[in-house]
Amino acid sequence: MSDSEARPVALRVANKTAYVWDVDDIATLRSKHRICGVLTGTLPHLSQQNVFLGVPLVLMPEEAVLLVETGAAVLVDDPKAYLEPTIPQLQKWSAEQQESIRTQLAYTETKLAKESASPGRALSEEALRKRKEREERKKAQAALAAKAAGDEGLDVFAQEASSSSSPAPTPNEAERTSTPSVSLPSDPRPSTPSISTDPSKSSSSLPPYTIVIPASATSHEWYSPESCTYTTIEAAREAGVWDYPSTLFERARCGVFKDLWKQGYFMGGGIKFGGEYLVYPGDPLRYHSHFAATVIESPIASLRPMEIVAHGRLGTATKKAHLLCGWDDEKKEVSYLSIEWAGFG
């Protein structure tokens, strides 16, 4: 058994919502615990995508409660797990980033040199012409920027020269206008070192490189979740991190979810089909759901005829049976009733 399967999965809680940031933990939850969740991660330039999403995985409250109660996961108060980093830690992190940039730039320069040595195989004539035009435009822009900076420097020098030619103030005026000099402490934060030491090379002429931002912050030395990790729902509730379930309906949702899960089903959100859950006989990537489940707070609660008709017709139209799940809060038991449209006539 691997370490990722043996240790409890860390559910990182922020604003009373449980997230999973580790890809291995996501795979473990799905394959071992039949918990799917919903992937919500996206990229800024693909903000409208809704098919191939990434981390983090957002869990339904019922999924998080089930995992903690079965000992498969723990709750982590994620905002409190980030400590104030020390100066050496920030300097080490900055050095690692700079080393990554240097490695990427060296690789890019080597690749460009190989392509230039054999342009017939690597790039077409059209691509080489466009690259040359881009380089010339960058050089022209750099020359214009340098010229503008030089003109501005001349203007500043002229202003300083004119101010220095003005008459010196009298001693009384000097006493009134002088202010004591205060030496400010230098900024303790580490500055980003320059990649290129040649001043003739501007940053715009550097090849592109990637800044790696890890999805999970557990690799940082200043991330310490030990003091804000909770193994029970009660402990997390006392700390103000988690408060689900707190009502009868929330307890009913947790009870129904756990009972169906114990029977070997996978569950997903069922709001599109008029219920709380969709009930799958196996992994939703391989199977269609058989039921749309509605949670009822009591097994003797009254239902309007129109609700029964609506659930039956909607379930049949989507090739599912609708499951009415009545929760008995005293006995902690669930009773089930499935309905579908028979179409008599």
mmCIF file of C-alpha atoms in Angstrom:
data_model
loop_
_atom_site.group_PDB
_atom_site.id
_atom_site.type_symbol
_atom_site.label_atom_id
_atom_site.label_comp_id
_atom_site.label_asym_id
_atom_site.label_seq_id
_atom_site.Cartn_x
_atom_site.Cartn_y
_atom_site.Cartn_z
ATOM 1 C CA MET A 1 0.000 0.000 0.000
ATOM 2 C CA SER A 2 1.406 3.388 -0.990
ATOM 3 C CA ASP A 3 1.800 6.310 1.394
ATOM 4 C CA SER A 4 -0.959 8.267 -0.375
ATOM 5 C CA GLU A 5 -3.422 5.424 0.249
ATOM 6 C CA ALA A 6 -2.348 4.779 3.850
ATOM 7 C CA ARG A 7 -2.506 8.340 5.172
ATOM 8 C CA PRO A 8 -5.816 10.227 5.499
ATOM 9 C CA VAL A 9 -6.617 12.583 2.653
ATOM 10 C CA ALA A 10 -6.263 16.253 3.580
ATOM 11 C CA LEU A 11 -9.464 18.175 2.851
ATOM 12 C CA ARG A 12 -8.394 21.821 2.799
ATOM 13 C CA VAL A 13 -11.285 23.929 4.045
ATOM 14 C CA ALA A 14 -11.731 27.551 3.036
ATOM 15 C CA ASN A 15 -14.980 29.439 3.641
ATOM 16 C CA LYS A 16 -16.705 26.228 4.848
ATOM 17 C CA THR A 17 -15.945 24.448 1.539
ATOM 18 C CA ALA A 18 -13.714 21.359 1.257
ATOM 19 C CA TYR A 19 -11.104 21.230 -1.516
ATOM 20 C CA VAL A 20 -8.635 18.543 -2.613
ATOM 21 C CA TRP A 21 -5.488 19.863 -4.300
ATOM 22 C CA ASP A 22 -3.367 16.726 -4.640
ATOM 23 C CA VAL A 23 -3.882 14.691 -7.817
ATOM 24 C CA ASP A 24 -2.946 11.438 -6.074
ATOM 25 C CA ASP A 25 -5.539 12.132 -3.372
ATOM 26 C CA ILE A 26 -8.178 12.762 -6.038
ATOM 27 C CA ALA A 27 -7.390 9.398 -7.648
ATOM 28 C CA THR A 28 -7.515 7.669 -4.253
ATOM 29 C CA LEU A 29 -10.905 9.173 -3.390
ATOM 30 C CA ARG A 30 -12.389 8.037 -6.688
ATOM 31 C CA SER A 31 -10.904 4.540 -6.929
ATOM 32 C CA LYS A 32 -10.891 3.503 -3.263
ATOM 33 C CA HIS A 33 -13.673 5.511 -1.618
ATOM 34 C CA ARG A 34 -16.103 6.047 -4.559
ATOM 35 C CA ILE A 35 -16.069 9.815 -4.046
ATOM 36 C CA CYS A 36 -16.026 11.858 -7.253
ATOM 37 C CA GLY A 37 -16.499 15.523 -6.359
ATOM 38 C CA VAL A 38 -16.342 18.187 -9.063
ATOM 39 C CA LEU A 39 -13.180 19.520 -10.705
ATOM 40 C CA THR A 40 -13.308 23.321 -10.914
ATOM 41 C CA GLY A 41 -9.804 24.427 -11.914
ATOM 42 C CA THR A 42 -9.429 26.333 -15.167
ATOM 43 C CA LEU A 43 -6.958 28.614 -16.962
ATOM 44 C CA PRO A 44 -7.331 32.388 -17.445
ATOM 45 C CA HIS A 45 -7.145 32.141 -21.233
ATOM 46 C CA LEU A 46 -9.650 29.248 -21.265
ATOM 47 C CA SER A 47 -12.106 30.646 -18.769
ATOM 48 C CA GLN A 48 -15.161 29.391 -20.669
ATOM 49 C CA GLN A 49 -14.087 25.769 -20.846
ATOM 50 C CA ASN A 50 -16.375 23.357 -19.033
ATOM 51 C CA VAL A 51 -15.164 19.920 -20.138
ATOM 52 C CA PHE A 52 -11.499 19.468 -19.249
ATOM 53 C CA LEU A 53 -11.159 21.084 -15.851
ATOM 54 C CA GLY A 54 -8.403 20.533 -13.313
ATOM 55 C CA VAL A 55 -7.604 20.870 -9.622
ATOM 56 C CA PRO A 56 -8.911 21.750 -7.157
ATOM 57 C CA LEU A 57 -11.592 19.135 -6.602
ATOM 58 C CA VAL A 58 -14.583 20.556 -4.722
ATOM 59 C CA LEU A 59 -16.495 18.111 -2.534
ATOM 60 C CA MET A 60 -20.142 18.223 -1.580
ATOM 61 C CA PRO A 61 -20.574 18.715 2.187
ATOM 62 C CA GLU A 62 -22.017 15.199 2.446
ATOM 63 C CA GLU A 63 -18.900 13.755 0.790
ATOM 64 C CA ALA A 64 -16.604 15.579 3.203
ATOM 65 C CA VAL A 65 -18.634 14.463 6.253
ATOM 66 C CA LEU A 66 -18.634 10.846 5.055
ATOM 67 C CA LEU A 67 -14.871 10.804 4.512
ATOM 68 C CA VAL A 68 -14.117 12.287 7.931
ATOM 69 C CA GLU A 69 -16.558 9.959 9.747
ATOM 70 C CA THR A 70 -15.031 6.883 8.090
ATOM 71 C CA GLY A 71 -11.484 8.028 8.927
ATOM 72 C CA ALA A 72 -10.501 8.377 5.282
ATOM 73 C CA ALA A 73 -9.850 12.126 5.510
ATOM 74 C CA VAL A 74 -9.120 14.998 7.871
ATOM 75 C CA LEU A 75 -10.188 18.638 7.730
ATOM 76 C CA VAL A 76 -7.486 21.303 7.474
ATOM 77 C CA ASP A 77 -8.136 24.987 8.150
ATOM 78 C CA ASP A 78 -6.172 26.044 5.078
ATOM 79 C CA PRO A 79 -5.898 29.830 5.657
ATOM 80 C CA LYS A 80 -4.320 29.257 9.088
ATOM 81 C CA ALA A 81 -1.849 26.713 7.718
ATOM 82 C CA TYR A 82 0.187 29.434 5.972
ATOM 83 C CA LEU A 83 2.759 30.825 8.371
ATOM 84 C CA GLU A 84 4.794 33.992 7.874
ATOM 85 C CA PRO A 85 7.827 32.945 5.802
ATOM 86 C CA THR A 86 11.284 33.846 7.055
ATOM 87 C CA ILE A 87 13.834 35.763 5.002
ATOM 88 C CA PRO A 88 16.030 32.676 4.341
ATOM 89 C CA GLN A 89 12.979 30.725 3.194
ATOM 90 C CA LEU A 90 12.010 33.480 0.741
ATOM 91 C CA GLN A 91 15.586 33.751 -0.502
ATOM 92 C CA LYS A 92 15.730 29.998 -1.074
ATOM 93 C CA TRP A 93 12.421 30.050 -2.955
ATOM 94 C CA SER A 94 13.612 32.981 -5.098
ATOM 95 C CA ALA A 95 16.892 31.209 -5.890
ATOM 96 C CA GLU A 96 14.992 28.116 -7.028
ATOM 97 C CA GLN A 97 12.811 30.237 -9.309
ATOM 98 C CA GLN A 98 15.861 31.955 -10.821
ATOM 99 C CA GLU A 99 17.608 28.632 -11.369
ATOM 100 C CA SER A 100 14.534 27.330 -13.177
ATOM 101 C CA ILE A 101 14.511 30.415 -15.407
ATOM 102 C CA ARG A 102 18.209 30.054 -16.225
ATOM 103 C CA THR A 103 17.744 26.394 -17.127
ATOM 104 C CA GLN A 104 14.840 27.222 -19.442
ATOM 105 C CA LEU A 105 16.748 30.077 -21.115
ATOM 106 C CA ALA A 106 19.807 27.887 -21.656
ATOM 107 C CA TYR A 107 17.660 25.180 -23.219
ATOM 108 C CA THR A 108 15.892 27.716 -25.457
ATOM 109 C CA GLU A 109 19.154 29.255 -26.643
ATOM 110 C CA THR A 110 20.583 25.814 -27.440
ATOM 111 C CA LYS A 111 17.463 24.912 -29.373
ATOM 112 C CA LEU A 112 17.539 28.176 -31.348
ATOM 113 C CA ALA A 113 21.205 27.644 -32.176
ATOM 114 C CA LYS A 114 20.489 24.166 -33.538
ATOM 115 C CA GLU A 115 17.590 25.494 -35.606
ATOM 116 C CA SER A 116 19.748 28.283 -37.028
ATOM 117 C CA ALA A 117 22.467 25.774 -37.943
ATOM 118 C CA SER A 118 20.000 23.699 -39.964
ATOM 119 C CA PRO A 119 17.193 26.084 -40.978
ATOM 120 C CA GLY A 120 16.076 23.910 -43.850
ATOM 121 C CA ARG A 121 14.941 21.140 -41.555
ATOM 122 C CA ALA A 122 13.863 23.103 -38.494
ATOM 123 C CA LEU A 123 12.115 26.161 -39.927
ATOM 124 C CA SER A 124 10.782 27.202 -43.297
ATOM 125 C CA GLU A 125 11.949 30.340 -45.047
ATOM 126 C CA GLU A 126 8.706 32.095 -44.141
ATOM 127 C CA ALA A 127 9.155 31.311 -40.449
ATOM 128 C CA LEU A 128 12.766 32.538 -40.535
ATOM 129 C CA ARG A 129 11.700 35.771 -42.218
ATOM 130 C CA LYS A 130 9.015 36.414 -39.598
ATOM 131 C CA ARG A 131 11.458 35.709 -36.785
ATOM 132 C CA LYS A 132 13.957 38.164 -38.266
ATOM 133 C CA GLU A 133 11.260 40.829 -38.560
ATOM 134 C CA ARG A 134 10.280 40.316 -34.913
ATOM 135 C CA GLU A 135 13.886 40.664 -33.790
ATOM 136 C CA GLU A 136 14.305 43.861 -35.809
ATOM 137 C CA ARG A 137 11.127 45.334 -34.318
ATOM 138 C CA LYS A 138 12.337 44.522 -30.808
ATOM 139 C CA LYS A 139 15.696 46.192 -31.520
ATOM 140 C CA ALA A 140 13.967 49.299 -32.887
ATOM 141 C CA GLN A 141 11.676 49.503 -29.847
ATOM 142 C CA ALA A 142 14.673 49.115 -27.516
ATOM 143 C CA ALA A 143 16.528 51.894 -29.366
ATOM 144 C CA LEU A 144 13.525 54.237 -29.108
ATOM 145 C CA ALA A 145 13.155 53.477 -25.397
ATOM 146 C CA ALA A 146 16.854 54.158 -24.806
ATOM 147 C CA LYS A 147 16.649 57.419 -26.707
ATOM 148 C CA ALA A 148 13.595 58.530 -24.744
ATOM 149 C CA ALA A 149 15.335 57.667 -21.483
ATOM 150 C CA GLY A 150 18.390 59.667 -22.566
ATOM 151 C CA ASP A 151 16.301 62.734 -23.452
ATOM 152 C CA GLU A 152 14.548 62.528 -20.081
ATOM 153 C CA GLY A 153 17.909 62.310 -18.322
ATOM 154 C CA LEU A 154 19.109 65.441 -20.134
ATOM 155 C CA ASP A 155 15.996 67.344 -19.041
ATOM 156 C CA VAL A 156 16.524 66.310 -15.419
ATOM 157 C CA PHE A 157 20.178 67.334 -15.612
ATOM 158 C CA ALA A 158 19.207 70.728 -16.990
ATOM 159 C CA GLN A 159 16.709 71.241 -14.179
ATOM 160 C CA GLU A 160 19.318 70.323 -11.560
ATOM 161 C CA ALA A 161 21.815 72.697 -13.142
ATOM 162 C CA SER A 162 19.334 75.566 -13.116
ATOM 163 C CA SER A 163 18.422 74.890 -9.487
ATOM 164 C CA SER A 164 22.078 74.804 -8.476
ATOM 165 C CA SER A 165 22.645 78.242 -10.031
ATOM 166 C CA SER A 166 20.056 79.895 -7.743
ATOM 167 C CA PRO A 167 21.401 81.980 -4.800
ATOM 168 C CA ALA A 168 22.162 80.121 -1.605
ATOM 169 C CA PRO A 169 19.694 80.670 1.258
ATOM 170 C CA THR A 170 20.604 82.739 4.285
ATOM 171 C CA PRO A 171 21.475 80.942 7.531
ATOM 172 C CA ASN A 172 18.054 81.731 9.023
ATOM 173 C CA GLU A 173 16.286 80.407 5.926
ATOM 174 C CA ALA A 174 18.472 77.312 5.942
ATOM 175 C CA GLU A 175 17.502 76.606 9.554
ATOM 176 C CA ARG A 176 13.794 76.990 8.758
ATOM 177 C CA THR A 177 13.863 74.848 5.640
ATOM 178 C CA SER A 178 16.293 72.138 6.642
ATOM 179 C CA THR A 179 14.892 68.818 7.837
ATOM 180 C CA PRO A 180 16.734 66.149 9.792
ATOM 181 C CA SER A 181 17.897 63.214 7.725
ATOM 182 C CA VAL A 182 16.312 59.892 8.655
ATOM 183 C CA SER A 183 17.918 56.629 7.586
ATOM 184 C CA LEU A 184 15.211 54.145 6.656
ATOM 185 C CA PRO A 185 15.881 50.446 7.060
ATOM 186 C CA SER A 186 16.374 48.570 3.840
ATOM 187 C CA ASP A 187 13.652 46.288 2.580
ATOM 188 C CA PRO A 188 14.324 42.839 4.090
ATOM 189 C CA ARG A 189 12.520 41.067 1.272
ATOM 190 C CA PRO A 190 14.893 39.457 -1.213
ATOM 191 C CA SER A 191 15.074 41.277 -4.517
ATOM 192 C CA THR A 192 14.767 39.363 -7.748
ATOM 193 C CA PRO A 193 18.221 39.058 -9.283
ATOM 194 C CA SER A 194 18.681 39.990 -12.907
ATOM 195 C CA ILE A 195 19.044 37.144 -15.334
ATOM 196 C CA SER A 196 21.282 39.009 -17.774
ATOM 197 C CA THR A 197 24.272 41.060 -16.625
ATOM 198 C CA ASP A 198 24.719 42.737 -20.017
ATOM 199 C CA PRO A 199 23.016 46.182 -19.904
ATOM 200 C CA SER A 200 22.697 46.279 -23.681
ATOM 201 C CA LYS A 201 20.246 43.385 -23.546
ATOM 202 C CA SER A 202 16.759 44.428 -22.529
ATOM 203 C CA SER A 203 14.287 42.083 -20.868
ATOM 204 C CA SER A 204 12.096 42.208 -23.972
ATOM 205 C CA SER A 205 14.807 40.414 -25.973
ATOM 206 C CA LEU A 206 14.869 37.400 -23.639
ATOM 207 C CA PRO A 207 13.253 34.210 -24.895
ATOM 208 C CA PRO A 208 10.002 33.277 -23.137
ATOM 209 C CA TYR A 209 10.174 31.147 -20.021
ATOM 210 C CA THR A 210 7.637 29.582 -17.669
ATOM 211 C CA ILE A 211 7.098 30.548 -14.048
ATOM 212 C CA VAL A 212 6.016 27.378 -12.258
ATOM 213 C CA ILE A 213 3.341 27.950 -9.621
ATOM 214 C CA PRO A 214 2.473 24.690 -7.837
ATOM 215 C CA ALA A 215 -1.229 23.979 -7.415
ATOM 216 C CA SER A 216 -0.646 22.770 -3.885
ATOM 217 C CA ALA A 217 1.316 24.863 -1.409
ATOM 218 C CA THR A 218 2.398 21.882 0.680
ATOM 219 C CA SER A 219 5.879 22.049 -0.882
ATOM 220 C CA HIS A 220 6.554 25.439 0.718
ATOM 221 C CA GLU A 221 8.568 25.360 3.924
ATOM 222 C CA TRP A 222 6.230 27.868 5.587
ATOM 223 C CA TYR A 223 3.130 25.687 5.084
ATOM 224 C CA SER A 224 2.401 23.993 8.427
ATOM 225 C CA PRO A 225 -1.060 22.383 8.842
ATOM 226 C CA GLU A 226 -0.247 20.380 11.989
ATOM 227 C CA SER A 227 -1.817 22.863 14.401
ATOM 228 C CA CYS A 228 -5.042 23.313 12.392
ATOM 229 C CA THR A 229 -5.921 19.744 11.369
ATOM 230 C CA TYR A 230 -9.114 18.129 12.707
ATOM 231 C CA THR A 231 -9.945 14.433 12.642
ATOM 232 C CA THR A 232 -13.614 14.732 13.677
ATOM 233 C CA ILE A 233 -16.550 16.879 12.633
ATOM 234 C CA GLU A 234 -17.149 17.887 16.255
ATOM 235 C CA ALA A 235 -13.604 19.214 16.689
ATOM 236 C CA ALA A 236 -13.827 21.179 13.448
ATOM 237 C CA ARG A 237 -17.201 22.597 14.491
ATOM 238 C CA GLU A 238 -15.827 23.748 17.846
ATOM 239 C CA ALA A 239 -12.957 25.497 16.054
ATOM 240 C CA GLY A 240 -15.398 27.253 13.707
ATOM 241 C CA VAL A 241 -13.959 25.579 10.624
ATOM 242 C CA TRP A 242 -16.913 23.363 9.697
ATOM 243 C CA ASP A 243 -20.597 23.423 10.672
ATOM 244 C CA TYR A 244 -22.266 20.833 8.392
ATOM 245 C CA PRO A 245 -24.692 19.216 9.213
ATOM 246 C CA SER A 246 -26.464 21.651 11.506
ATOM 247 C CA THR A 247 -30.156 21.253 10.544
ATOM 248 C CA LEU A 248 -32.569 18.331 10.205
ATOM 249 C CA PHE A 249 -32.527 18.509 6.415
ATOM 250 C CA GLU A 250 -28.714 18.538 6.346
ATOM 251 C CA ARG A 251 -28.640 15.501 8.641
ATOM 252 C CA ALA A 252 -31.137 13.806 6.321
ATOM 253 C CA ARG A 253 -28.911 14.519 3.305
ATOM 254 C CA CYS A 254 -25.883 13.078 5.074
ATOM 255 C CA GLY A 255 -27.829 10.016 6.216
ATOM 256 C CA VAL A 256 -29.237 9.254 2.757
ATOM 257 C CA PHE A 257 -25.881 9.844 1.080
ATOM 258 C CA LYS A 258 -24.074 7.516 3.487
ATOM 259 C CA ASP A 259 -26.720 4.788 3.204
ATOM 260 C CA LEU A 260 -26.590 4.751 -0.605
ATOM 261 C CA TRP A 261 -22.784 4.879 -0.505
ATOM 262 C CA LYS A 262 -22.698 1.815 1.783
ATOM 263 C CA GLN A 263 -24.718 -0.074 -0.815
ATOM 264 C CA GLY A 264 -21.913 0.441 -3.342
ATOM 265 C CA TYR A 265 -23.310 3.344 -5.361
ATOM 266 C CA PHE A 266 -21.522 6.410 -6.664
ATOM 267 C CA MET A 267 -23.278 9.743 -6.138
ATOM 268 C CA GLY A 268 -23.190 13.044 -7.952
ATOM 269 C CA GLY A 269 -25.156 16.275 -7.873
ATOM 270 C CA GLY A 270 -28.721 15.839 -9.112
ATOM 271 C CA ILE A 271 -30.035 19.394 -9.376
ATOM 272 C CA LYS A 272 -30.324 19.124 -13.177
ATOM 273 C CA PHE A 273 -32.738 16.219 -12.777
ATOM 274 C CA GLY A 274 -34.911 17.560 -9.958
ATOM 275 C CA GLY A 275 -33.238 15.800 -7.019
ATOM 276 C CA GLU A 276 -30.411 16.054 -4.543
ATOM 277 C CA TYR A 277 -28.289 13.266 -6.037
ATOM 278 C CA LEU A 278 -27.762 11.159 -9.109
ATOM 279 C CA VAL A 279 -27.193 7.509 -8.176
ATOM 280 C CA TYR A 280 -24.770 5.531 -10.358
ATOM 281 C CA PRO A 281 -24.201 1.744 -10.241
ATOM 282 C CA GLY A 282 -20.498 2.332 -10.953
ATOM 283 C CA ASP A 283 -18.018 5.034 -11.886
ATOM 284 C CA PRO A 284 -19.874 7.890 -13.658
ATOM 285 C CA LEU A 285 -17.207 7.828 -16.377
ATOM 286 C CA ARG A 286 -18.438 4.351 -17.351
ATOM 287 C CA TYR A 287 -22.110 4.212 -16.340
ATOM 288 C CA HIS A 288 -25.238 6.299 -16.638
ATOM 289 C CA SER A 289 -27.166 7.009 -13.462
ATOM 290 C CA HIS A 290 -30.127 4.767 -12.673
ATOM 291 C CA PHE A 291 -31.859 7.022 -10.142
ATOM 292 C CA ALA A 292 -32.412 10.659 -9.335
ATOM 293 C CA ALA A 293 -32.762 10.809 -5.549
ATOM 294 C CA THR A 294 -34.810 13.290 -3.529
ATOM 295 C CA VAL A 295 -34.220 13.574 0.222
ATOM 296 C CA ILE A 296 -37.266 13.843 2.490
ATOM 297 C CA GLU A 297 -36.771 14.868 6.133
ATOM 298 C CA SER A 298 -39.221 12.290 7.474
ATOM 299 C CA PRO A 299 -40.564 8.978 6.138
ATOM 300 C CA ILE A 300 -44.103 10.135 7.005
ATOM 301 C CA ALA A 301 -43.826 13.603 5.469
ATOM 302 C CA SER A 302 -46.666 14.573 3.134
ATOM 303 C CA LEU A 303 -46.122 14.927 -0.615
ATOM 304 C CA ARG A 304 -48.325 16.823 -3.024
ATOM 305 C CA PRO A 305 -49.686 14.789 -5.962
ATOM 306 C CA MET A 306 -48.127 17.237 -8.403
ATOM 307 C CA GLU A 307 -44.675 16.561 -6.922
ATOM 308 C CA ILE A 308 -45.085 12.835 -7.471
ATOM 309 C CA VAL A 309 -46.267 13.372 -11.051
ATOM 310 C CA ALA A 310 -43.419 15.801 -11.804
ATOM 311 C CA HIS A 311 -40.757 13.510 -10.385
ATOM 312 C CA GLY A 312 -42.163 10.486 -12.191
ATOM 313 C CA ARG A 313 -42.384 12.179 -15.578
ATOM 314 C CA LEU A 314 -39.016 13.888 -15.309
ATOM 315 C CA GLY A 315 -37.294 10.674 -14.287
ATOM 316 C CA THR A 316 -38.896 8.700 -17.119
ATOM 317 C CA ALA A 317 -38.048 11.394 -19.670
ATOM 318 C CA THR A 318 -34.384 11.168 -18.706
ATOM 319 C CA LYS A 319 -34.431 7.336 -18.621
ATOM 320 C CA LYS A 320 -34.203 7.153 -14.844
ATOM 321 C CA ALA A 321 -36.407 6.164 -11.960
ATOM 322 C CA HIS A 322 -36.972 8.795 -9.291
ATOM 323 C CA LEU A 323 -36.011 7.707 -5.798
ATOM 324 C CA LEU A 324 -37.837 9.209 -2.806
ATOM 325 C CA CYS A 325 -35.608 8.800 0.258
ATOM 326 C CA GLY A 326 -37.276 9.284 3.649
ATOM 327 C CA TRP A 327 -34.916 9.870 6.600
ATOM 328 C CA ASP A 328 -35.883 8.805 10.117
ATOM 329 C CA ASP A 329 -33.791 11.014 12.394
ATOM 330 C CA GLU A 330 -34.633 9.005 15.521
ATOM 331 C CA LYS A 331 -33.789 5.556 14.146
ATOM 332 C CA LYS A 332 -31.095 6.854 11.769
ATOM 333 C CA GLU A 333 -32.632 4.798 8.970
ATOM 334 C CA VAL A 334 -33.666 5.466 5.384
ATOM 335 C CA SER A 335 -36.759 4.196 3.574
ATOM 336 C CA TYR A 336 -36.920 4.246 -0.237
ATOM 337 C CA LEU A 337 -39.735 4.533 -2.766
ATOM 338 C CA SER A 338 -39.078 4.625 -6.513
ATOM 339 C CA ILE A 339 -41.557 6.087 -8.970
ATOM 340 C CA GLU A 340 -41.729 6.333 -12.752
ATOM 341 C CA TRP A 341 -44.336 7.365 -15.300
ATOM 342 C CA ALA A 342 -46.398 4.376 -16.413
ATOM 343 C CA GLY A 343 -48.259 6.136 -19.250
ATOM 344 C CA PHE A 344 -51.694 4.542 -18.804
ATOM 345 C CA GLY A 345 -54.263 5.477 -21.409
#
